[in-house]
mmCIF file of C-alpha atoms in Angstrom:
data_model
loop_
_atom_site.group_PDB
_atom_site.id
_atom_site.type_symbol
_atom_site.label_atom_id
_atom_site.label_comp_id
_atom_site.label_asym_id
_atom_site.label_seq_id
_atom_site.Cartn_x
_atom_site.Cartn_y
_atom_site.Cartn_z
ATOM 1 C CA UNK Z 1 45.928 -0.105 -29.256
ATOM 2 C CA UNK Z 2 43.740 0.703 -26.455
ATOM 3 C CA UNK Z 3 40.891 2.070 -28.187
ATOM 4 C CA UNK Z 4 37.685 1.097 -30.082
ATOM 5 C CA UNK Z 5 39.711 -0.369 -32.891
ATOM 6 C CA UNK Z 6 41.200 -3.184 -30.569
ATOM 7 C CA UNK Z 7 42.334 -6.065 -33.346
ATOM 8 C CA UNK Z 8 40.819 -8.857 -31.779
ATOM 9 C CA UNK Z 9 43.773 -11.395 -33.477
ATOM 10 C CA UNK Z 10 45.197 -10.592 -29.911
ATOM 11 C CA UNK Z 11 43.888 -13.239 -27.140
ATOM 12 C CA UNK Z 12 44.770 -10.067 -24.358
ATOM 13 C CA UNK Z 13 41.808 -7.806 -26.480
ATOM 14 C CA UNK Z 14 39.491 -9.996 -25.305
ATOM 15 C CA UNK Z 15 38.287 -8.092 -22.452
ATOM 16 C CA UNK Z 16 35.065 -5.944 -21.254
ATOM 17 C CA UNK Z 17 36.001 -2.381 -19.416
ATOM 18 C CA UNK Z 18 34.871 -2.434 -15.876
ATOM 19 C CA UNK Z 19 35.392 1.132 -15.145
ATOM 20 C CA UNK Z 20 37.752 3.874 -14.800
ATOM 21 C CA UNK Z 21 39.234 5.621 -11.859
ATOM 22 C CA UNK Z 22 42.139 8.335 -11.755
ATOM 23 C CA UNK Z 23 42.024 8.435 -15.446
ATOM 24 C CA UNK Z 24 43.203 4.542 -16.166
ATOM 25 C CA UNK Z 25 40.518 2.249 -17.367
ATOM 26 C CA UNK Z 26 40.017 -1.293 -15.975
ATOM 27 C CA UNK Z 27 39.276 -4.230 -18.003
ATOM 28 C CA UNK Z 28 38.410 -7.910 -16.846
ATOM 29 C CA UNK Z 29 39.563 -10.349 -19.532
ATOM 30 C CA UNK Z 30 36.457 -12.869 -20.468
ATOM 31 C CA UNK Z 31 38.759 -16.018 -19.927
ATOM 32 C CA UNK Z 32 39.159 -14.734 -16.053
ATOM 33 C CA UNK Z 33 35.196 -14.382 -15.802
ATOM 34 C CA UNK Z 34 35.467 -17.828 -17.022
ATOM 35 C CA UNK Z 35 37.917 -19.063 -14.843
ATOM 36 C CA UNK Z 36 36.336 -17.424 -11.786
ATOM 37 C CA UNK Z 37 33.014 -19.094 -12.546
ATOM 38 C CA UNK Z 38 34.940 -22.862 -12.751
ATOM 39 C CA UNK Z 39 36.881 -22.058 -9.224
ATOM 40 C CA UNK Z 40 33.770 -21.759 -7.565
ATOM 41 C CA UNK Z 41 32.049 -24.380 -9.081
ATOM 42 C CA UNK Z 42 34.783 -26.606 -7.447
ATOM 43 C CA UNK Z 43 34.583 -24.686 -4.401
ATOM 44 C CA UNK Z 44 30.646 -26.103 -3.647
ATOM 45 C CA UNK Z 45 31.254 -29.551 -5.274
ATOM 46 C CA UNK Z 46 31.722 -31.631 -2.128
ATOM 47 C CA UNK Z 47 32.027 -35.763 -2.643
ATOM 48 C CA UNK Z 48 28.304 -36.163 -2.110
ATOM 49 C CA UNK Z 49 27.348 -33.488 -4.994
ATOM 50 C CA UNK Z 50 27.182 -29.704 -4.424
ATOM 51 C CA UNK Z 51 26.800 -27.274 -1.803
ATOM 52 C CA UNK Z 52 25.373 -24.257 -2.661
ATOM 53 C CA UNK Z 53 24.470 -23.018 0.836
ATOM 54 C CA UNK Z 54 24.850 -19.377 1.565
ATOM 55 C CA UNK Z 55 27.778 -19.560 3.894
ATOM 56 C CA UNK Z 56 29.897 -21.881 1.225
ATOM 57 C CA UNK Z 57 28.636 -19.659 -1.744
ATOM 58 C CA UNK Z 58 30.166 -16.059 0.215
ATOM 59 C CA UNK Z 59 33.334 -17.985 1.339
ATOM 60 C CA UNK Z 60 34.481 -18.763 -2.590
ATOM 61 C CA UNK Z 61 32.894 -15.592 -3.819
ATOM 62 C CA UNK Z 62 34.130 -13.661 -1.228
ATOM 63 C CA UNK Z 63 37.763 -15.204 -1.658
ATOM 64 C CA UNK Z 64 38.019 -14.537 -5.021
ATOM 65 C CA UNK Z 65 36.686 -10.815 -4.424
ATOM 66 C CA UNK Z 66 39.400 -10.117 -2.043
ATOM 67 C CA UNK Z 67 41.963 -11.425 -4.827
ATOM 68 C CA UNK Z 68 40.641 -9.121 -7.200
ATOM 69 C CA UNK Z 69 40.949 -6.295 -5.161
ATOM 70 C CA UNK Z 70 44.598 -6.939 -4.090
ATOM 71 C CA UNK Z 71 45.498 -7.433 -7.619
ATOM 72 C CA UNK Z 72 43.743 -4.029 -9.009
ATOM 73 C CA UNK Z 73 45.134 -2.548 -5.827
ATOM 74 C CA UNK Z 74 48.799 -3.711 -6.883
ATOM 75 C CA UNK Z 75 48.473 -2.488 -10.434
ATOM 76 C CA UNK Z 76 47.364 0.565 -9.244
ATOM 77 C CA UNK Z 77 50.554 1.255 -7.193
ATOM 78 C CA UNK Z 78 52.733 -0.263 -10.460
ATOM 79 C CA UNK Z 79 50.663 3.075 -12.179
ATOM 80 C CA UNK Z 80 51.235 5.680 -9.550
ATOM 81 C CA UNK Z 81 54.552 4.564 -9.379
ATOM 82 C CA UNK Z 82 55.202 5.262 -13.303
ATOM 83 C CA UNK Z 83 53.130 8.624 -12.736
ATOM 84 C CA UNK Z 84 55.541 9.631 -10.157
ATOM 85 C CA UNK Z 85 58.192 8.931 -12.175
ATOM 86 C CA UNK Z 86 56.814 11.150 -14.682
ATOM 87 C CA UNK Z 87 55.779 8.594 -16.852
ATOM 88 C CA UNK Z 88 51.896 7.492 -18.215
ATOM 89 C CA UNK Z 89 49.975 5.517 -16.535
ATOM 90 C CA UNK Z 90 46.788 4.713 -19.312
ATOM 91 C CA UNK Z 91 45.360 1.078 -18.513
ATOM 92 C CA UNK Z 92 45.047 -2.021 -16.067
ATOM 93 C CA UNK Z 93 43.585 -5.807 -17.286
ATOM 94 C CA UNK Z 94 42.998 -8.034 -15.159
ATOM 95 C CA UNK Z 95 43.163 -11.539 -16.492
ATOM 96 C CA UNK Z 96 43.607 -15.246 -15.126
ATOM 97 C CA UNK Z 97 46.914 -14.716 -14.200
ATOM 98 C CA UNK Z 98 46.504 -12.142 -12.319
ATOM 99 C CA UNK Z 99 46.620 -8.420 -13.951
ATOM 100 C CA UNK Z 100 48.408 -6.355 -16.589
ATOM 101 C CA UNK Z 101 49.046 -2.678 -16.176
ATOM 102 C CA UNK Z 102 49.688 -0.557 -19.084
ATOM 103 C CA UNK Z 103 52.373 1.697 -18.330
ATOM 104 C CA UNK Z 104 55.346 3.971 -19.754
ATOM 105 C CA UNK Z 105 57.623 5.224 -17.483
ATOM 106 C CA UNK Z 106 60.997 6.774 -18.365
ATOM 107 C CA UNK Z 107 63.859 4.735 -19.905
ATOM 108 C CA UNK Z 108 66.129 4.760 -16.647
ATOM 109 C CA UNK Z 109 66.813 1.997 -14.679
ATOM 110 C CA UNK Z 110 65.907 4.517 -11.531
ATOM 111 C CA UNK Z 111 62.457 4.735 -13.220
ATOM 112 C CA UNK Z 112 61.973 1.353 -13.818
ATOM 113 C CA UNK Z 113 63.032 0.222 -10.338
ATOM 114 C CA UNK Z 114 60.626 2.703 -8.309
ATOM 115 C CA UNK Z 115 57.370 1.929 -10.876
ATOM 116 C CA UNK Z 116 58.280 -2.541 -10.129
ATOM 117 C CA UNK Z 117 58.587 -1.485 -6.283
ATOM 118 C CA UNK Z 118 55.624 0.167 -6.106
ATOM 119 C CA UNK Z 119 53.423 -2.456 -6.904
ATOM 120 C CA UNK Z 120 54.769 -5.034 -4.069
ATOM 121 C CA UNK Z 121 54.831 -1.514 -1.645
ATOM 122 C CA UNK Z 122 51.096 -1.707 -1.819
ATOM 123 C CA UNK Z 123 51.015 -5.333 -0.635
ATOM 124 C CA UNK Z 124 53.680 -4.326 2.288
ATOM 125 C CA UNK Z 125 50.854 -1.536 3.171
ATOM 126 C CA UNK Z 126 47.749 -4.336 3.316
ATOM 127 C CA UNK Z 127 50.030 -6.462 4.758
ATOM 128 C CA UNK Z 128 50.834 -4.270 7.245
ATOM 129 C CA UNK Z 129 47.215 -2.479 7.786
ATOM 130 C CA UNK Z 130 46.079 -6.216 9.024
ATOM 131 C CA UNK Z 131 48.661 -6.759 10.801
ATOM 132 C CA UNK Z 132 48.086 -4.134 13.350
ATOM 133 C CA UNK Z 133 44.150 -4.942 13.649
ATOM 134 C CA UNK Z 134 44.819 -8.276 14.227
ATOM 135 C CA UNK Z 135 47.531 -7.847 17.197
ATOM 136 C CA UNK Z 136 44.873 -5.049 18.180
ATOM 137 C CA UNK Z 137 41.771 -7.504 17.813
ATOM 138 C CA UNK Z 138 42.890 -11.395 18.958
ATOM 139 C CA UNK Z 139 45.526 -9.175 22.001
ATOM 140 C CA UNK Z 140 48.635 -11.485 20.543
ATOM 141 C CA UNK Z 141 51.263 -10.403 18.214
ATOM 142 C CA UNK Z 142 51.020 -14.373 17.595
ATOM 143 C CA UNK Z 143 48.081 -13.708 15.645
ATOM 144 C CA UNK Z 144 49.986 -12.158 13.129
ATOM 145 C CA UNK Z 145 50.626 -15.623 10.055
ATOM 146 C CA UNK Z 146 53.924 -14.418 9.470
ATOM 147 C CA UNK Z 147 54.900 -18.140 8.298
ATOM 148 C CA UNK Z 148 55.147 -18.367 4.780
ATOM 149 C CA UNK Z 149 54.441 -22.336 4.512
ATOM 150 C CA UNK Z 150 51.113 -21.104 6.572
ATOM 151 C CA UNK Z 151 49.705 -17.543 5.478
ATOM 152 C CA UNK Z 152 46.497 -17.716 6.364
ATOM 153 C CA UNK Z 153 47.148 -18.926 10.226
ATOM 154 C CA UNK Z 154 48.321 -17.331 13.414
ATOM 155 C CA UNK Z 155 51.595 -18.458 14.390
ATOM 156 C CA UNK Z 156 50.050 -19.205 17.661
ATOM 157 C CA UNK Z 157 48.217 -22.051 17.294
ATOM 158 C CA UNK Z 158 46.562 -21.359 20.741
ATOM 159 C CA UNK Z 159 44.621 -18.964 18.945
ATOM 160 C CA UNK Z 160 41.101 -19.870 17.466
ATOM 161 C CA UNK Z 161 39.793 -17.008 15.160
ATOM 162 C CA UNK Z 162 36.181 -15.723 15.059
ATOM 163 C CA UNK Z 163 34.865 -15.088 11.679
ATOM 164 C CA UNK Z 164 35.255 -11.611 10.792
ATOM 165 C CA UNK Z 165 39.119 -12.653 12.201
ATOM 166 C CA UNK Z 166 39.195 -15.440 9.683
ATOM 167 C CA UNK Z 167 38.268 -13.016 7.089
ATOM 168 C CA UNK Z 168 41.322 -10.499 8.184
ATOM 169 C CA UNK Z 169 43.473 -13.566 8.312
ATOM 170 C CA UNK Z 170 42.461 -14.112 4.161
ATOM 171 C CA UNK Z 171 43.090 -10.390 2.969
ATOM 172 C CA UNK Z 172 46.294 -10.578 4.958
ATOM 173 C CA UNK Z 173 47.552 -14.377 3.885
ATOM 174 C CA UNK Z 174 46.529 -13.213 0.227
ATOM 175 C CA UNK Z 175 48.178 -10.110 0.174
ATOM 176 C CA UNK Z 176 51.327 -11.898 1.905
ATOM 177 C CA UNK Z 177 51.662 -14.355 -0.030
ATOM 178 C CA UNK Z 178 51.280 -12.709 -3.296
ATOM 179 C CA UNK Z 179 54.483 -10.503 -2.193
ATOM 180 C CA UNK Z 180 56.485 -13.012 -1.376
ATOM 181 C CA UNK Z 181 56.254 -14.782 -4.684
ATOM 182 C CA UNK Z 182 56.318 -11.265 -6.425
ATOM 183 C CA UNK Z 183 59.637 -10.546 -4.891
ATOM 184 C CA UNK Z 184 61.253 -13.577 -6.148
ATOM 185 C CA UNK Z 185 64.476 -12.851 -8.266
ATOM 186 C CA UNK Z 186 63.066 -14.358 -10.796
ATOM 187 C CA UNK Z 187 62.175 -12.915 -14.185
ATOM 188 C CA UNK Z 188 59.479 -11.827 -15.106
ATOM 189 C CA UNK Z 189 58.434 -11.532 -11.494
ATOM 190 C CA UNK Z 190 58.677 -7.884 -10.045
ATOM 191 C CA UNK Z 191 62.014 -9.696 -7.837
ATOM 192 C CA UNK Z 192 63.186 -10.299 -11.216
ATOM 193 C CA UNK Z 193 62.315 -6.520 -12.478
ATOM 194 C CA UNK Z 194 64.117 -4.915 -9.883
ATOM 195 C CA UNK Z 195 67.427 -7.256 -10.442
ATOM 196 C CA UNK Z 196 66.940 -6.397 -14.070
ATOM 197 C CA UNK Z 197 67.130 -2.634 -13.138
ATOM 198 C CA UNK Z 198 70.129 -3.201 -11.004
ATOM 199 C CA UNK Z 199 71.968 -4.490 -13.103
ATOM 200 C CA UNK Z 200 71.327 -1.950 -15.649
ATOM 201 C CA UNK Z 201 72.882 0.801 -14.511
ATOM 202 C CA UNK Z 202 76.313 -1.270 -14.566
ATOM 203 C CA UNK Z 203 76.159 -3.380 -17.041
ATOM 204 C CA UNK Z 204 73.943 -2.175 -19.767
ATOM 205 C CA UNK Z 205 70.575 -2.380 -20.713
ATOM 206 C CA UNK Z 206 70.899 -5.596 -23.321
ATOM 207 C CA UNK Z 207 73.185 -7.352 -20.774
ATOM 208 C CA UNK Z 208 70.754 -6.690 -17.573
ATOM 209 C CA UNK Z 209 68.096 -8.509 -20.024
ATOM 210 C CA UNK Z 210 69.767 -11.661 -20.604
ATOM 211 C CA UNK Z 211 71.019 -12.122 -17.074
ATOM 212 C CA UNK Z 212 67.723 -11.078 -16.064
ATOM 213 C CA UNK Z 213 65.880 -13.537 -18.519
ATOM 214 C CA UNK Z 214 68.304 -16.287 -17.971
ATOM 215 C CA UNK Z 215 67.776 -16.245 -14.093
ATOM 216 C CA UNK Z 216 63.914 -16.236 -15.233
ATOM 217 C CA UNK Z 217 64.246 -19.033 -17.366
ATOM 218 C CA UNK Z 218 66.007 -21.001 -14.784
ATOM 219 C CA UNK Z 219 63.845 -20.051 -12.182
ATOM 220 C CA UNK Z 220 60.533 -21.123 -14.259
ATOM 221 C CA UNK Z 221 62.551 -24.872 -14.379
ATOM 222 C CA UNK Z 222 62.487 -25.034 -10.737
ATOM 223 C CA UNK Z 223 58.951 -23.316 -10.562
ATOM 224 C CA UNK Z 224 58.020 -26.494 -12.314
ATOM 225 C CA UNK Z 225 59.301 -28.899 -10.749
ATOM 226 C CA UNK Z 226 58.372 -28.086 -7.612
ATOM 227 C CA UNK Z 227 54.942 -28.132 -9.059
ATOM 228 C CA UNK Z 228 54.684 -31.363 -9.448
ATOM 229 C CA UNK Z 229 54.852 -32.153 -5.605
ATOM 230 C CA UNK Z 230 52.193 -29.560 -4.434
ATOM 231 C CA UNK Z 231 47.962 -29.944 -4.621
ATOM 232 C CA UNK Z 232 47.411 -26.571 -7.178
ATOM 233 C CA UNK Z 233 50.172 -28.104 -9.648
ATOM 234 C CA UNK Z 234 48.249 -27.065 -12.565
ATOM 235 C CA UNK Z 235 48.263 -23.687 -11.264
ATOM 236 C CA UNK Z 236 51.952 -23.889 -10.817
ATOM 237 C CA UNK Z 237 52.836 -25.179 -13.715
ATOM 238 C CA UNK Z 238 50.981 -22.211 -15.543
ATOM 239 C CA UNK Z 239 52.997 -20.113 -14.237
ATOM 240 C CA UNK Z 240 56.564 -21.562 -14.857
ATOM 241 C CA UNK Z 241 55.147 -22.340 -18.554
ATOM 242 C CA UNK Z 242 54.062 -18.802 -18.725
ATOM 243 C CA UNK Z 243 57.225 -17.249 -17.141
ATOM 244 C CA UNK Z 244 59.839 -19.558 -19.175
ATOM 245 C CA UNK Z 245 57.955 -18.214 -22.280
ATOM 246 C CA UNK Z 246 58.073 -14.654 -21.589
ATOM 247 C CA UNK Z 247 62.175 -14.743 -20.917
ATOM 248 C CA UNK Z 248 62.502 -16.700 -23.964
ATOM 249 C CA UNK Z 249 60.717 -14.408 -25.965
ATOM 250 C CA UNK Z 250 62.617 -11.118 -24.280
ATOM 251 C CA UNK Z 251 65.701 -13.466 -25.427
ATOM 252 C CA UNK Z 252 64.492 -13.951 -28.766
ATOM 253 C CA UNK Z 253 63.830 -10.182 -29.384
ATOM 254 C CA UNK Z 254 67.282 -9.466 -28.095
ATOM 255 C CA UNK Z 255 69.287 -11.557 -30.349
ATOM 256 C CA UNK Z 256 67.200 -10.650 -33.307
ATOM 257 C CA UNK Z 257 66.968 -7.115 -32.683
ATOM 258 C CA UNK Z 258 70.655 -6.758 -31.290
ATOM 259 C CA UNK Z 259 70.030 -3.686 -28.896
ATOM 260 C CA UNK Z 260 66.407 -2.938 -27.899
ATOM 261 C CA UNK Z 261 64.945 -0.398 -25.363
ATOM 262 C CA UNK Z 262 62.193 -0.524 -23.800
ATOM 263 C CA UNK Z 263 60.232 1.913 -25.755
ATOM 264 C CA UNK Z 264 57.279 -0.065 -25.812
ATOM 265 C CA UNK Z 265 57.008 -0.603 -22.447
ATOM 266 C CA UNK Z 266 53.393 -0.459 -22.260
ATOM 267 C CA UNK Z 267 52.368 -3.465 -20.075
ATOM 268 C CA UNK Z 268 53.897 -4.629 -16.788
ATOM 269 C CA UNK Z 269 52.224 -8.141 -15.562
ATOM 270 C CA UNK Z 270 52.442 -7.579 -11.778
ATOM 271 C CA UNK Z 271 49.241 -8.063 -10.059
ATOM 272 C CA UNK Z 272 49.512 -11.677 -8.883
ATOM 273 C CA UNK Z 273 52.090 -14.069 -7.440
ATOM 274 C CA UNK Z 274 52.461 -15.484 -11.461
ATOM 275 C CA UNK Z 275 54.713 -12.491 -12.051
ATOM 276 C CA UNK Z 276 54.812 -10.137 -14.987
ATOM 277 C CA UNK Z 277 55.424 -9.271 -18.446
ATOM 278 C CA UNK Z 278 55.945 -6.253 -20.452
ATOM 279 C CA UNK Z 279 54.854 -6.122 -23.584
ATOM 280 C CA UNK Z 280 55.470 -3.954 -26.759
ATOM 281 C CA UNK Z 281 59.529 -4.283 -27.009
ATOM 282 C CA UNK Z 282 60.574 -1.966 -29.703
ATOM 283 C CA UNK Z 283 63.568 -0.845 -31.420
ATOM 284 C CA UNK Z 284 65.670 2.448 -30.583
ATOM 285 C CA UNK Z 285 68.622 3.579 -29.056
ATOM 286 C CA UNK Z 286 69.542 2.596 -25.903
ATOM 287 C CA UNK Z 287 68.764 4.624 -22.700
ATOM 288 C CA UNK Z 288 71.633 4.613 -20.351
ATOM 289 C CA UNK Z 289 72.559 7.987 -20.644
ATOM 290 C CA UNK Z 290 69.071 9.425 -20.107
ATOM 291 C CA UNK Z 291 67.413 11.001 -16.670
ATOM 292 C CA UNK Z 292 64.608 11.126 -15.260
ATOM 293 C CA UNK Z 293 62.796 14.744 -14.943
ATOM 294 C CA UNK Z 294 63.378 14.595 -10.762
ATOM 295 C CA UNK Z 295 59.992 15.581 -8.664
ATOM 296 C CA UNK Z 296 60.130 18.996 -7.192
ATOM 297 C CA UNK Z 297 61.168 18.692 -3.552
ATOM 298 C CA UNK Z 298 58.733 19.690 -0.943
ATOM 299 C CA UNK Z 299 60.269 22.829 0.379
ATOM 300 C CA UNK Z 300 60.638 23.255 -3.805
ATOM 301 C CA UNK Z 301 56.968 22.869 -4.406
ATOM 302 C CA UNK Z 302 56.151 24.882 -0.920
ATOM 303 C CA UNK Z 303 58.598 28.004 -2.521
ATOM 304 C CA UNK Z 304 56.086 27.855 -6.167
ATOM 305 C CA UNK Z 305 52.743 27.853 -4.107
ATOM 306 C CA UNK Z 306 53.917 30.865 -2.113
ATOM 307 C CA UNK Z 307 55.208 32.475 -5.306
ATOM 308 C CA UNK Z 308 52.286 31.773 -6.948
ATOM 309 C CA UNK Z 309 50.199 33.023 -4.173
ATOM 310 C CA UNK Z 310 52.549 36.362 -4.629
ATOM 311 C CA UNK Z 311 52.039 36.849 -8.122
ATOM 312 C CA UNK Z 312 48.662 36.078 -7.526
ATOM 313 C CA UNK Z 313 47.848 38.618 -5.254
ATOM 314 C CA UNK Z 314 50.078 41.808 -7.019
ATOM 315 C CA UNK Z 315 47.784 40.825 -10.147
ATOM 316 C CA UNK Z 316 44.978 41.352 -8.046
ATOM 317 C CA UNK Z 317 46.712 44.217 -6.282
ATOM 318 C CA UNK Z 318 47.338 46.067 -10.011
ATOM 319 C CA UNK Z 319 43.186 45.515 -11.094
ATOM 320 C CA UNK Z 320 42.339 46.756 -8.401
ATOM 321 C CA UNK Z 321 44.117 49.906 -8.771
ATOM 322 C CA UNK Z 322 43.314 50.180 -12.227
ATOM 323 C CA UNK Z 323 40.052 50.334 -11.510
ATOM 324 C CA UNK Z 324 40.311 52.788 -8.566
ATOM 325 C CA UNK Z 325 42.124 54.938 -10.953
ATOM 326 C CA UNK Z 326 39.346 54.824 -13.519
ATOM 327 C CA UNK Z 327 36.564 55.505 -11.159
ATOM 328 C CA UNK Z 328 38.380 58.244 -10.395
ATOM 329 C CA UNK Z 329 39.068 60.234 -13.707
ATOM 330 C CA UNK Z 330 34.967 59.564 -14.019
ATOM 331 C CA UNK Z 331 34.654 61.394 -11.359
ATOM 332 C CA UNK Z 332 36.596 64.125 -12.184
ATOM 333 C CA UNK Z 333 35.664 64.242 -15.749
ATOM 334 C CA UNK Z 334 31.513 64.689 -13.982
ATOM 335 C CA UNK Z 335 32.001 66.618 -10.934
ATOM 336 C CA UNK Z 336 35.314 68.393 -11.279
ATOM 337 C CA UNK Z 337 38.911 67.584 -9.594
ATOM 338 C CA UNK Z 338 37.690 69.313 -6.367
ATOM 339 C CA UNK Z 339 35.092 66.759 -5.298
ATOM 340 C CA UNK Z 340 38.204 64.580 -4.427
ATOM 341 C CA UNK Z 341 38.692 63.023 -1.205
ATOM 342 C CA UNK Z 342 42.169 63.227 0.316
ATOM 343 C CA UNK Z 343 42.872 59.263 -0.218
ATOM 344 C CA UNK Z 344 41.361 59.681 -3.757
ATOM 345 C CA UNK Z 345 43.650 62.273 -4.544
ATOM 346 C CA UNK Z 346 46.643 60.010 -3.282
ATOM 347 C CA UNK Z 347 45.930 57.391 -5.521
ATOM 348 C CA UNK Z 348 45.657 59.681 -8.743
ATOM 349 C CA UNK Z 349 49.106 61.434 -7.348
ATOM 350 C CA UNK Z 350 50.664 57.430 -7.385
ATOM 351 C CA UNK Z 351 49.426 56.741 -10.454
ATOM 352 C CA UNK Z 352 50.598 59.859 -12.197
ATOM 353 C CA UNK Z 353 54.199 59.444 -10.257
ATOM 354 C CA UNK Z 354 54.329 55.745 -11.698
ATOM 355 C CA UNK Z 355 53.514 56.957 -15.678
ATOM 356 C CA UNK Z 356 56.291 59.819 -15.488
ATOM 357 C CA UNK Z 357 58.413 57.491 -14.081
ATOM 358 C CA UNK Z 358 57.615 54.849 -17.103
ATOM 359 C CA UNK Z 359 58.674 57.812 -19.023
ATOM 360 C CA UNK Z 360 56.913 57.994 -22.772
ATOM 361 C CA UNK Z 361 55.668 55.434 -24.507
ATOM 362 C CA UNK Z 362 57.516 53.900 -27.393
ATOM 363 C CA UNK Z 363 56.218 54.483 -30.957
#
């Protein structure tokens, strides 16, 4: 699926690898290229015609950078969680709305909930990162736009913002804001993930999935409507049309399929305020009764470095006299037993007291 042989019946293969760091490869989807050129075309179209003056050009490409940083950013931490989980971590897309990340962790609701949470965790981190420099830079805590309805502003309206503020203000308002949607108890959003994995544990995997879905589908109804009363309500809209479709299709799966597991789980759609999906549903047993391989403690991993150190150095320890012992009987064998040194002769003594006590070898 993810290499050369990509069938390109799939609208999500439509992509062009960017890179690859820590061993997952990013892709940017063609249709987000596309997208990102039209947002910035509106960005300089002004009522008189265009403006395509430096400072107007760097504020919508800069913008849009910023997004696609915090997104790849947030799929990252949706990977590292699986990885810590001891799951795979192989692939990230990012796409118009907003970014897929290919994943497999274990089929536990434990695993499930830490690789969701650790995709808004990185936000909480940015979030938090700009936070401090802004109290630090402007001298207020009021600087900090803890207002949802107003993200990108200090509370304190006293406040005016010099330009490398402003900027601040943007990663922080974009990296707020996409949290707060992402934490909505809505599925497919990660909100919606982690009240999926809740309820797992207690009531079932199939039953967590159509309370979970339902909820989603529910919440994609209201998404919509309240679209129609804000500026971006195409945007919106998208992304109720998008999220009612994925819980439809999870509920589609699970009445055709009777009890499915998430053995496919190979793509989690986190890495925007439009939510998530995972992809690749497929059938097996269910996974209730399975555990995660737990991480090693600390003190646990300290105790196999210092053992490993140990065994380490008696290896080295045991060469060394090996070797000692050889130069020796070369010695012996050229210049006779009496042109031993004291210490020379202690180590052949040791090494003859450890063979007797070895007794014979076996035949």
């Amino acid at each position: 699926m993810y290499g050369n042989d990509r069938p390109w019946d799939n609208p999500l293969n439509w992509s062009i690898r960017a890179g690859r760091l820590f061993g997952i490869v990013i892709r940017v989807h063609v249709v987000f290229i596309l997208c990102a050129i039209i947002l910035v075309w509106m960005e300089v179209r002004t009522e008189d015609g265009f403006d395509w003056s430096v400072q107007n050009l760097i504020r919508a490409l800069g913008t849009y950078a910023i997004l696609f940083g915090i997104v790849l950013l947030h799929e990252f931490g949706h990977c590292f969680g699986a990885r810590y989980v001891k799951g795979t971590a192989d692939e990230i897309l990012i796409w118009p709305l907003g970014g897929l990340a290919y994943v497999r962790p274990p089929q536990t609701p434990a695993a499930h909930m830490i690789t969701t949470l650790a995709g808004p965790l990185v936000n909480v981190a940015i979030c938090a990162i700009c936070s401090g420099a802004l109290v630090f830079w402007m001298g207020s805590f009021g600087a900090v736009p803890w207002n949802p309805l107003h993200p990108f502003e200090p509370v304190d309206g006293s406040l005016f913002p010099t330009t490398g503020q402003v900027w601040l203000l943007r990663v922080y308002g974009l990296s707020y804001f996409l949290l707060l949607v992402n934490l909505l108890p809505i599925f497919p959003f990660d909100g919606g993930r982690v009240l999926q994995a809740w309820l797992w544990s207690r009531k079932g995997f199939v039953r967590s999935m159509e309370i979970a879905t339902t909820t989603g589908m529910i919440g994609a109804v209201l998404v919509g409507i309240f679209g129609l009363f804000v500026q971006a309500s195409w945007l919106v809209l998208m992304i109720a049309i998008f999220g009612y479709l994925t819980c439809w299709q999870t509920r589609r799966l699970l009445k055709e399929q009777g009890k499915i597991a998430l053995d496919g789980y190979e793509s989690e759609y986190a890495g925007s305020p439009y939510g998530e999906e995972y992809g690749g549903f497929g059938v097996s047993h269910p996974y209730e009764t399975q555990e995660p391989e737990r991480r090693p403690s600390w003190w646990q991993r300290r105790k196999q470095r210092r053992t490993a150190r140990k065994v380490r150095r008696e290896r080295e320890r045991v060469i060394a006299h090996e070797q000692a012992v050889e130069d020796i009987l070369k010695k012996v064998s050229l210049e006779g037993i009496s042109s031993l040194t004291s210490r020379e002769r202690s180590v052949l003594q040791r090494e003859t007291e450890r063979k007797r006590a070895a007794g014979p070898p076996e035949l």
